[in-house]
Amino acid sequence: MFEKTTWIKLPRNVLVGHGVLDDLGEAVGELYLTGRPLIVTSPTPNDIAGDRVRAQFDDPATAVVKEASFEAVEELTETAEAVDPGYLIALGGGKPIDIAKMAADHLGVGFVSVPTVASHDGIVSGRSSIPEGDTRHSVAADPPLAVVADTTLIAEAPWRLTTAGCADIISNYTAVKDWRLARRLRNVEYSEYAGALSEMTAELLVENADMIRPGLEESAWVVVKALVSSGVAMSIAGSSRPASGAEHLISHQLDRSAPGRALHGHQVGVASIMTEYLHSGENGEWAAIRDALAELDAPTTAAELGIDDAELIAALTSAHEIRDRYTILQGGINEAAAIEVATATGVIDG
Ligand SMILES: NC(=O)C1=CN([C@@H]2O[C@H](COP(=O)(O)OP(=O)(O)OC[C@H]3O[C@@H](n4cnc5c(N)ncnc54)[C@H](OP(=O)(O)O)[C@@H]3O)[C@@H](O)[C@H]2O)C=CC1
Ligand SMILES: O=C(CO)COP(=O)(O)O
Ligand SMILES: [Zn+2]
């Protein structure tokens, strides 16, 4: 008997473009939500865009979060219980968006994502990554009901956040390789649609790399569209597999050992150079990944991440312990081999 079922959760409205922040009210209106919104934001996006958002709603409430922690989710949940919102609007970067995403799940309400930076694909996905105990990787949550990404705002955000978003997308190449490997060796469920979409997203970004430059609205548009596409790939897969393989495990390990040192996207980008080398050897595609990152002003070495050689090697050799996800690092890589791959790819000087 055929017993498979597929349930794909996607945003209903996705607006990306010049000045679309002013269309937020209309985009939300089309969702037929009831009740007042609770706007979840952080200090900078609140200063930049809070008033423009509040002006479009009746009786909005605002909560300003300062750190991405489980306590912040609990605090927001308590605030929401007093405010009794019909839905949440997350305005800002990954921090307020992840907190709102998780709180919305706890509260049983929907949320709308209004990213003001293009720093990683969590701003549009159904994955929430709030450190809880030793867990650093994302967990499933409902995706936003709508995404409204104003390229005027995003183009003005710090360039390094955009280059981190680009690097998160470039890491899809190795994530999909790991996923295919897991299918071949462990019969892990694989989605051809999600895998192809994720790879194509990275391909299109790299093809357009020469037009991704600081301060350009068109660049913000290209990057946000790629992040949306990557988020959709994860929704189709029902997991972060299309966008998270061994390179993400290494980054999660760095988040534990060297918290706050470098941006998520920058870490996964550098890690991706090394895991590509492990997949395809010295004549493989690792140099192409490194060059694509460099063209987008993203780091390609441990030093550029602010991570010293020993920290990087420790993250490489212990990354497989992070979660039960089969990748090229399954079973672990020993120290000598880790030094070899990091040196051969120029990630450390050796
Ligand atoms: N769900 C997922 O799959 C993933 C989630 N994450 C999570 O996302 C978070 C990191 O995301 P990130 O976006 O870097 O985090 P933040 O939300 O902290 O944003 C980064 C910085 O940009 C500032 N900022 C926001 N918008 C603007 C703007 N338009 N102009 C100028 N500055 C701006 C913020 O200000 P302020 O300090 O005032 O907030 C903050 O200092 C972490 O919590 C991480 O765990 C990471 C990867 C994947
Ligand atoms: O960052 C992500 C995809 O880019 C989410 O991946 P994780 O599930 O490893 O946290
Ligand atoms: Zn990522």
Short mmCIF file of C-alpha atoms and ligand atoms in Angstrom, two decimals:
data_model
loop_
_atom_site.label_atom_id
_atom_site.label_comp_id
_atom_site.label_asym_id
_atom_site.label_seq_id
_atom_site.Cartn_x
_atom_site.Cartn_y
_atom_site.Cartn_z
CA MET A 1 0.00 0.00 0.00
CA PHE A 2 1.26 3.50 -0.85
CA GLU A 3 1.62 5.43 2.41
CA LYS A 4 3.73 8.48 1.60
CA THR A 5 2.35 11.94 2.31
CA THR A 6 3.84 15.34 1.54
CA TRP A 7 2.87 18.50 3.40
CA ILE A 8 4.71 21.56 2.09
CA LYS A 9 4.32 24.76 4.08
CA LEU A 10 5.16 27.94 2.17
CA PRO A 11 4.57 31.69 2.58
CA ARG A 12 1.46 32.87 0.76
CA ASN A 13 2.70 36.35 -0.21
CA VAL A 14 6.31 37.18 -1.01
CA LEU A 15 7.06 40.81 -1.88
CA VAL A 16 10.62 41.80 -2.76
CA GLY A 17 11.48 45.21 -4.17
CA HIS A 18 11.85 48.94 -4.00
CA GLY A 19 9.82 50.54 -1.21
CA VAL A 20 7.62 47.47 -0.61
CA LEU A 21 7.71 48.14 3.13
CA ASP A 22 4.82 50.53 2.47
CA ASP A 23 2.83 47.63 0.96
CA LEU A 24 3.13 45.55 4.13
CA GLY A 25 -0.37 46.49 5.35
CA GLU A 26 -1.88 45.43 2.04
CA ALA A 27 0.10 42.17 1.92
CA VAL A 28 -1.03 41.33 5.46
CA GLY A 29 -4.61 42.38 4.65
CA GLU A 30 -4.72 39.68 1.97
CA LEU A 31 -4.01 37.02 4.58
CA TYR A 32 -7.38 37.66 6.30
CA LEU A 33 -5.79 37.66 9.74
CA THR A 34 -7.75 38.97 12.68
CA GLY A 35 -6.68 40.86 15.79
CA ARG A 36 -3.87 43.30 16.40
CA PRO A 37 -0.27 42.68 15.36
CA LEU A 38 2.65 42.41 17.75
CA ILE A 39 5.73 43.78 16.01
CA VAL A 40 8.85 41.91 17.12
CA THR A 41 11.97 43.85 16.30
CA SER A 42 15.43 44.81 17.55
CA PRO A 43 16.83 48.31 18.21
CA THR A 44 18.30 49.20 14.79
CA PRO A 45 15.45 47.98 12.55
CA ASN A 46 12.99 49.53 14.98
CA ASP A 47 14.75 52.89 14.54
CA ILE A 48 14.99 52.52 10.77
CA ALA A 49 11.56 51.16 9.94
CA GLY A 50 9.43 50.68 13.08
CA ASP A 51 7.29 53.79 12.59
CA ARG A 52 6.63 53.01 8.92
CA VAL A 53 5.38 49.56 9.91
CA ARG A 54 3.28 50.76 12.88
CA ALA A 55 1.62 53.42 10.70
CA GLN A 56 0.03 50.72 8.54
CA PHE A 57 -1.88 48.90 11.32
CA ASP A 58 -4.62 49.58 13.86
CA ASP A 59 -3.46 49.44 17.45
CA PRO A 60 -0.11 47.65 16.90
CA ALA A 61 2.01 46.57 19.87
CA THR A 62 5.82 46.44 19.74
CA ALA A 63 8.38 44.25 21.52
CA VAL A 64 12.06 45.07 21.09
CA VAL A 65 14.38 42.09 21.57
CA LYS A 66 18.08 42.48 22.22
CA GLU A 67 19.51 38.96 22.08
CA ALA A 68 18.74 35.64 20.43
CA SER A 69 18.17 33.34 23.38
CA PHE A 70 15.58 30.94 24.68
CA GLU A 71 14.88 33.40 27.53
CA ALA A 72 14.08 36.06 24.92
CA VAL A 73 11.54 33.67 23.34
CA GLU A 74 9.97 33.04 26.76
CA GLU A 75 9.86 36.77 27.53
CA LEU A 76 8.25 37.49 24.19
CA THR A 77 5.71 34.72 24.76
CA GLU A 78 4.79 36.34 28.10
CA THR A 79 4.50 39.78 26.49
CA ALA A 80 2.29 38.28 23.79
CA GLU A 81 0.02 36.66 26.34
CA ALA A 82 -0.64 40.15 27.77
CA VAL A 83 -1.01 41.83 24.36
CA ASP A 84 -3.13 39.01 22.88
CA PRO A 85 -2.02 39.56 19.28
CA GLY A 86 -3.73 37.97 16.29
CA TYR A 87 -0.32 37.52 14.64
CA LEU A 88 3.33 38.60 14.88
CA ILE A 89 5.32 40.79 12.50
CA ALA A 90 9.07 40.12 12.69
CA LEU A 91 11.01 43.20 11.60
CA GLY A 92 14.80 43.01 11.36
CA GLY A 93 17.56 40.45 10.95
CA GLY A 94 17.79 36.81 11.97
CA LYS A 95 17.57 37.61 15.67
CA PRO A 96 14.03 39.08 15.88
CA ILE A 97 12.83 36.86 13.03
CA ASP A 98 13.96 33.64 14.74
CA ILE A 99 12.55 34.74 18.09
CA ALA A 100 9.21 35.67 16.54
CA LYS A 101 9.16 32.42 14.52
CA MET A 102 9.62 30.32 17.63
CA ALA A 103 7.26 32.39 19.80
CA ALA A 104 4.59 32.25 17.06
CA ASP A 105 4.83 28.46 17.20
CA HIS A 106 4.43 28.47 21.00
CA LEU A 107 1.50 30.89 20.80
CA GLY A 108 -0.24 29.13 17.93
CA VAL A 109 -0.39 32.27 15.79
CA GLY A 110 1.10 33.10 12.38
CA PHE A 111 3.92 35.51 11.69
CA VAL A 112 5.03 37.74 8.85
CA SER A 113 8.74 38.17 8.09
CA VAL A 114 9.99 41.67 7.24
CA PRO A 115 13.76 41.26 6.82
CA THR A 116 15.89 44.39 6.89
CA VAL A 117 19.10 42.48 6.11
CA ALA A 118 19.88 39.58 3.75
CA SER A 119 22.22 37.74 6.12
CA HIS A 120 21.07 34.08 5.77
CA ASP A 121 18.16 31.99 4.53
CA GLY A 122 16.58 31.75 8.03
CA ILE A 123 14.93 35.13 7.33
CA VAL A 124 12.48 33.40 4.98
CA SER A 125 12.52 29.74 6.05
CA GLY A 126 10.52 27.49 8.35
CA ARG A 127 13.60 26.84 10.48
CA SER A 128 14.35 28.52 13.77
CA SER A 129 17.81 28.54 15.30
CA ILE A 130 17.82 29.67 18.92
CA PRO A 131 20.64 28.26 21.03
CA GLU A 132 19.12 26.02 23.71
CA GLY A 133 21.58 24.12 25.89
CA ASP A 134 24.07 22.56 23.51
CA THR A 135 21.81 22.75 20.45
CA ARG A 136 23.01 25.23 17.84
CA HIS A 137 21.32 23.95 14.71
CA SER A 138 17.87 24.93 13.53
CA VAL A 139 14.61 23.21 14.42
CA ALA A 140 11.40 23.04 12.41
CA ALA A 141 8.83 25.80 12.88
CA ASP A 142 6.09 27.10 10.62
CA PRO A 143 7.42 29.38 7.88
CA PRO A 144 6.22 32.99 7.66
CA LEU A 145 2.73 33.56 6.25
CA ALA A 146 4.25 36.33 4.14
CA VAL A 147 7.66 37.85 3.46
CA VAL A 148 8.02 41.56 2.70
CA ALA A 149 11.62 42.45 1.84
CA ASP A 150 12.26 46.09 0.97
CA THR A 151 15.38 46.21 -1.19
CA THR A 152 15.87 49.93 -0.47
CA LEU A 153 16.40 49.16 3.23
CA ILE A 154 18.39 46.00 2.63
CA ALA A 155 20.77 47.69 0.17
CA GLU A 156 21.64 50.22 2.88
CA ALA A 157 22.39 47.59 5.54
CA PRO A 158 26.03 46.73 6.29
CA TRP A 159 27.60 45.02 3.26
CA ARG A 160 29.13 42.22 5.35
CA LEU A 161 25.62 41.01 6.25
CA THR A 162 24.77 40.72 2.54
CA THR A 163 28.01 38.89 1.76
CA ALA A 164 27.13 36.47 4.57
CA GLY A 165 23.76 35.82 2.90
CA CYS A 166 25.57 35.12 -0.38
CA ALA A 167 27.96 32.69 1.31
CA ASP A 168 25.04 30.86 2.98
CA ILE A 169 23.62 30.32 -0.53
CA ILE A 170 26.97 29.20 -2.00
CA SER A 171 27.17 26.55 0.73
CA ASN A 172 24.10 24.90 -0.85
CA TYR A 173 26.48 23.21 -3.33
CA THR A 174 28.12 21.08 -0.66
CA ALA A 175 24.92 20.68 1.36
CA VAL A 176 23.28 18.98 -1.63
CA LYS A 177 26.38 16.81 -2.19
CA ASP A 178 26.14 15.65 1.42
CA TRP A 179 22.44 14.98 1.05
CA ARG A 180 23.02 12.84 -2.07
CA LEU A 181 25.79 10.98 -0.31
CA ALA A 182 23.42 10.26 2.58
CA ARG A 183 20.85 8.97 0.13
CA ARG A 184 23.39 6.64 -1.50
CA LEU A 185 24.95 5.34 1.69
CA ARG A 186 22.12 5.51 4.23
CA ASN A 187 19.01 5.52 2.06
CA VAL A 188 18.08 8.90 3.56
CA GLU A 189 14.96 10.38 1.96
CA TYR A 190 15.98 12.76 -0.81
CA SER A 191 13.88 15.19 -2.81
CA GLU A 192 15.00 15.70 -6.43
CA TYR A 193 12.93 18.91 -6.57
CA ALA A 194 14.44 20.41 -3.42
CA GLY A 195 17.99 19.31 -4.33
CA ALA A 196 17.75 20.74 -7.85
CA LEU A 197 16.21 24.02 -6.63
CA SER A 198 18.89 24.46 -4.00
CA GLU A 199 21.72 23.82 -6.47
CA MET A 200 20.16 26.07 -9.11
CA THR A 201 19.83 28.84 -6.53
CA ALA A 202 23.56 28.69 -5.78
CA GLU A 203 24.34 28.51 -9.51
CA LEU A 204 22.26 31.60 -10.34
CA LEU A 205 23.80 33.59 -7.51
CA VAL A 206 27.33 32.73 -8.63
CA GLU A 207 26.46 33.55 -12.27
CA ASN A 208 25.24 36.97 -11.13
CA ALA A 209 28.13 37.57 -8.71
CA ASP A 210 29.58 40.42 -10.80
CA MET A 211 26.41 42.50 -10.29
CA ILE A 212 26.28 41.98 -6.51
CA ARG A 213 27.94 45.09 -5.13
CA PRO A 214 27.59 47.26 -1.98
CA GLY A 215 24.75 49.75 -1.89
CA LEU A 216 23.05 48.51 -5.07
CA GLU A 217 19.35 47.78 -4.76
CA GLU A 218 19.50 45.35 -7.65
CA SER A 219 22.09 43.34 -5.71
CA ALA A 220 19.84 43.21 -2.65
CA TRP A 221 17.07 41.96 -4.93
CA VAL A 222 19.22 39.13 -6.36
CA VAL A 223 20.36 38.02 -2.91
CA VAL A 224 16.91 38.13 -1.29
CA LYS A 225 15.40 36.17 -4.17
CA ALA A 226 18.10 33.52 -3.68
CA LEU A 227 17.38 33.37 0.06
CA VAL A 228 13.65 32.96 -0.65
CA SER A 229 14.41 30.19 -3.13
CA SER A 230 16.64 28.40 -0.63
CA GLY A 231 13.90 28.70 2.01
CA VAL A 232 11.41 27.18 -0.45
CA ALA A 233 13.82 24.29 -1.11
CA MET A 234 13.88 23.59 2.63
CA SER A 235 10.09 23.77 2.79
CA ILE A 236 9.79 21.29 -0.08
CA ALA A 237 12.26 18.95 1.63
CA GLY A 238 10.62 19.40 5.03
CA SER A 239 14.13 19.75 6.48
CA SER A 240 17.20 21.98 6.19
CA ARG A 241 19.01 19.23 4.21
CA PRO A 242 19.06 21.16 0.87
CA ALA A 243 20.91 24.05 2.53
CA SER A 244 22.78 22.46 5.42
CA GLY A 245 25.39 19.73 5.24
CA ALA A 246 28.80 19.19 6.82
CA GLU A 247 29.77 22.84 6.25
CA HIS A 248 26.91 23.84 8.57
CA LEU A 249 28.02 21.28 11.17
CA ILE A 250 31.46 22.93 11.23
CA SER A 251 29.86 26.36 11.59
CA HIS A 252 27.59 25.17 14.42
CA GLN A 253 30.67 23.83 16.19
CA LEU A 254 32.38 27.23 15.79
CA ASP A 255 29.26 28.86 17.27
CA ARG A 256 29.88 26.74 20.36
CA SER A 257 33.65 27.19 20.64
CA ALA A 258 34.00 30.75 19.32
CA PRO A 259 30.55 32.34 19.78
CA GLY A 260 29.91 35.66 18.09
CA ARG A 261 33.27 35.70 16.32
CA ALA A 262 32.01 35.51 12.73
CA LEU A 263 28.69 35.58 10.89
CA HIS A 264 26.86 32.31 10.16
CA GLY A 265 27.09 32.71 6.38
CA HIS A 266 30.79 33.53 6.46
CA GLN A 267 31.53 30.44 8.57
CA VAL A 268 29.56 28.07 6.34
CA GLY A 269 31.20 29.56 3.25
CA VAL A 270 34.75 28.90 4.48
CA ALA A 271 33.72 25.45 5.73
CA SER A 272 32.19 24.71 2.34
CA ILE A 273 35.57 25.17 0.60
CA MET A 274 36.94 22.37 2.79
CA THR A 275 33.99 19.97 2.55
CA GLU A 276 33.99 20.37 -1.24
CA TYR A 277 37.67 19.33 -1.17
CA LEU A 278 36.72 16.28 0.89
CA HIS A 279 34.01 15.39 -1.63
CA SER A 280 35.95 15.87 -4.84
CA GLY A 281 39.68 16.06 -4.05
CA GLU A 282 42.37 18.52 -5.01
CA ASN A 283 41.22 18.83 -8.63
CA GLY A 284 37.57 19.29 -7.64
CA GLU A 285 35.37 22.35 -7.33
CA TRP A 286 36.75 23.72 -4.05
CA ALA A 287 38.74 26.46 -5.80
CA ALA A 288 35.60 27.57 -7.68
CA ILE A 289 33.74 27.88 -4.37
CA ARG A 290 36.64 29.83 -2.87
CA ASP A 291 36.78 32.16 -5.89
CA ALA A 292 33.00 32.75 -5.84
CA LEU A 293 33.18 33.67 -2.15
CA ALA A 294 36.13 35.99 -2.76
CA GLU A 295 34.33 37.70 -5.65
CA LEU A 296 31.47 38.43 -3.26
CA ASP A 297 33.84 39.84 -0.60
CA ALA A 298 33.12 36.90 1.74
CA PRO A 299 35.95 35.40 3.81
CA THR A 300 37.88 32.42 2.46
CA THR A 301 40.30 31.81 5.36
CA ALA A 302 40.11 31.11 9.08
CA ALA A 303 42.07 34.32 9.75
CA GLU A 304 39.45 36.37 7.88
CA LEU A 305 36.81 34.78 10.13
CA GLY A 306 38.81 35.80 13.21
CA ILE A 307 39.25 32.10 14.06
CA ASP A 308 42.70 30.73 14.87
CA ASP A 309 44.04 27.57 13.24
CA ALA A 310 43.64 25.39 16.34
CA GLU A 311 40.01 26.45 16.77
CA LEU A 312 39.26 25.65 13.15
CA ILE A 313 40.87 22.21 13.33
CA ALA A 314 39.01 21.43 16.57
CA ALA A 315 35.70 22.39 14.91
CA LEU A 316 36.49 20.21 11.88
CA THR A 317 37.40 17.15 13.93
CA SER A 318 34.33 17.37 16.20
CA ALA A 319 31.68 18.65 13.74
CA HIS A 320 30.20 15.17 13.20
CA GLU A 321 29.12 15.10 16.87
CA ILE A 322 26.75 18.05 16.44
CA ARG A 323 23.71 16.21 15.16
CA ASP A 324 22.59 12.93 13.66
CA ARG A 325 22.99 13.96 10.00
CA TYR A 326 24.99 11.81 7.60
CA THR A 327 27.59 13.88 5.70
CA ILE A 328 31.08 13.56 4.26
CA LEU A 329 32.30 14.01 7.85
CA GLN A 330 30.43 10.94 9.09
CA GLY A 331 32.57 9.12 11.67
CA GLY A 332 34.82 12.15 11.97
CA ILE A 333 38.02 13.38 10.38
CA ASN A 334 41.24 13.03 12.35
CA GLU A 335 43.51 15.93 13.20
CA ALA A 336 46.17 15.16 10.59
CA ALA A 337 43.58 14.91 7.81
CA ALA A 338 41.85 18.09 9.03
CA ILE A 339 45.15 20.00 8.91
CA GLU A 340 45.78 18.57 5.43
CA VAL A 341 42.41 19.74 4.01
CA ALA A 342 42.56 23.14 5.71
CA THR A 343 46.11 23.71 4.43
CA ALA A 344 45.55 22.39 0.91
CA THR A 345 42.59 24.75 0.47
CA GLY A 346 44.47 27.73 1.94
CA VAL A 347 41.97 28.06 4.81
CA ILE A 348 44.93 27.93 7.21
CA ASP A 349 48.58 28.60 6.46
CA GLY A 350 49.70 25.23 7.82
N1 LIG B 1 16.75 30.20 11.27
C1 LIG B 1 17.87 29.86 10.67
O1 LIG B 1 17.91 28.97 9.82
C2 LIG B 1 19.11 30.61 11.00
C3 LIG B 1 19.14 31.49 12.05
N2 LIG B 1 20.28 32.17 12.40
C4 LIG B 1 20.20 33.09 13.55
O2 LIG B 1 20.10 34.42 13.06
C5 LIG B 1 20.79 35.31 13.95
C6 LIG B 1 21.84 36.07 13.18
O3 LIG B 1 21.23 36.73 12.11
P1 LIG B 1 21.58 38.23 11.76
O4 LIG B 1 20.69 38.66 10.65
O5 LIG B 1 23.05 38.38 11.59
O6 LIG B 1 21.21 38.90 13.14
P2 LIG B 1 20.66 40.28 13.70
O7 LIG B 1 19.20 40.28 13.70
O8 LIG B 1 21.37 40.43 15.00
O9 LIG B 1 21.16 41.42 12.68
C7 LIG B 1 22.51 41.69 12.50
C8 LIG B 1 22.85 43.15 12.83
O10 LIG B 1 22.27 43.99 11.84
C9 LIG B 1 21.56 45.06 12.46
N3 LIG B 1 20.55 45.46 11.50
C10 LIG B 1 19.37 44.89 11.19
N4 LIG B 1 18.82 45.53 10.13
C11 LIG B 1 19.65 46.53 9.79
C12 LIG B 1 19.65 47.53 8.76
N5 LIG B 1 18.67 47.60 7.84
N6 LIG B 1 20.66 48.40 8.72
C13 LIG B 1 21.69 48.33 9.60
N7 LIG B 1 21.77 47.39 10.57
C14 LIG B 1 20.76 46.49 10.65
C15 LIG B 1 21.09 44.49 13.78
O11 LIG B 1 20.85 45.54 14.71
P3 LIG B 1 20.43 45.27 16.23
O12 LIG B 1 21.72 44.94 16.95
O13 LIG B 1 19.87 46.53 16.72
O14 LIG B 1 19.51 44.11 16.23
C16 LIG B 1 22.30 43.62 14.17
O15 LIG B 1 23.28 44.40 14.79
C17 LIG B 1 21.38 34.46 15.04
O16 LIG B 1 20.51 34.50 16.13
C18 LIG B 1 21.42 33.07 14.43
O17 LIG B 1 21.35 32.03 15.39
C19 LIG B 1 21.42 32.03 11.65
C20 LIG B 1 21.43 31.19 10.58
C21 LIG B 1 20.30 30.38 10.18
O1 LIG B 2 21.34 27.68 8.19
C1 LIG B 2 20.57 26.87 7.71
C2 LIG B 2 20.44 26.70 6.24
O2 LIG B 2 21.18 27.66 5.55
C3 LIG B 2 19.79 25.99 8.59
O3 LIG B 2 20.59 24.89 8.81
P1 LIG B 2 20.66 24.09 10.19
O4 LIG B 2 19.48 23.19 10.18
O5 LIG B 2 21.96 23.33 10.10
O6 LIG B 2 20.65 25.08 11.30
ZN ZN B 3 22.80 28.53 6.78
#
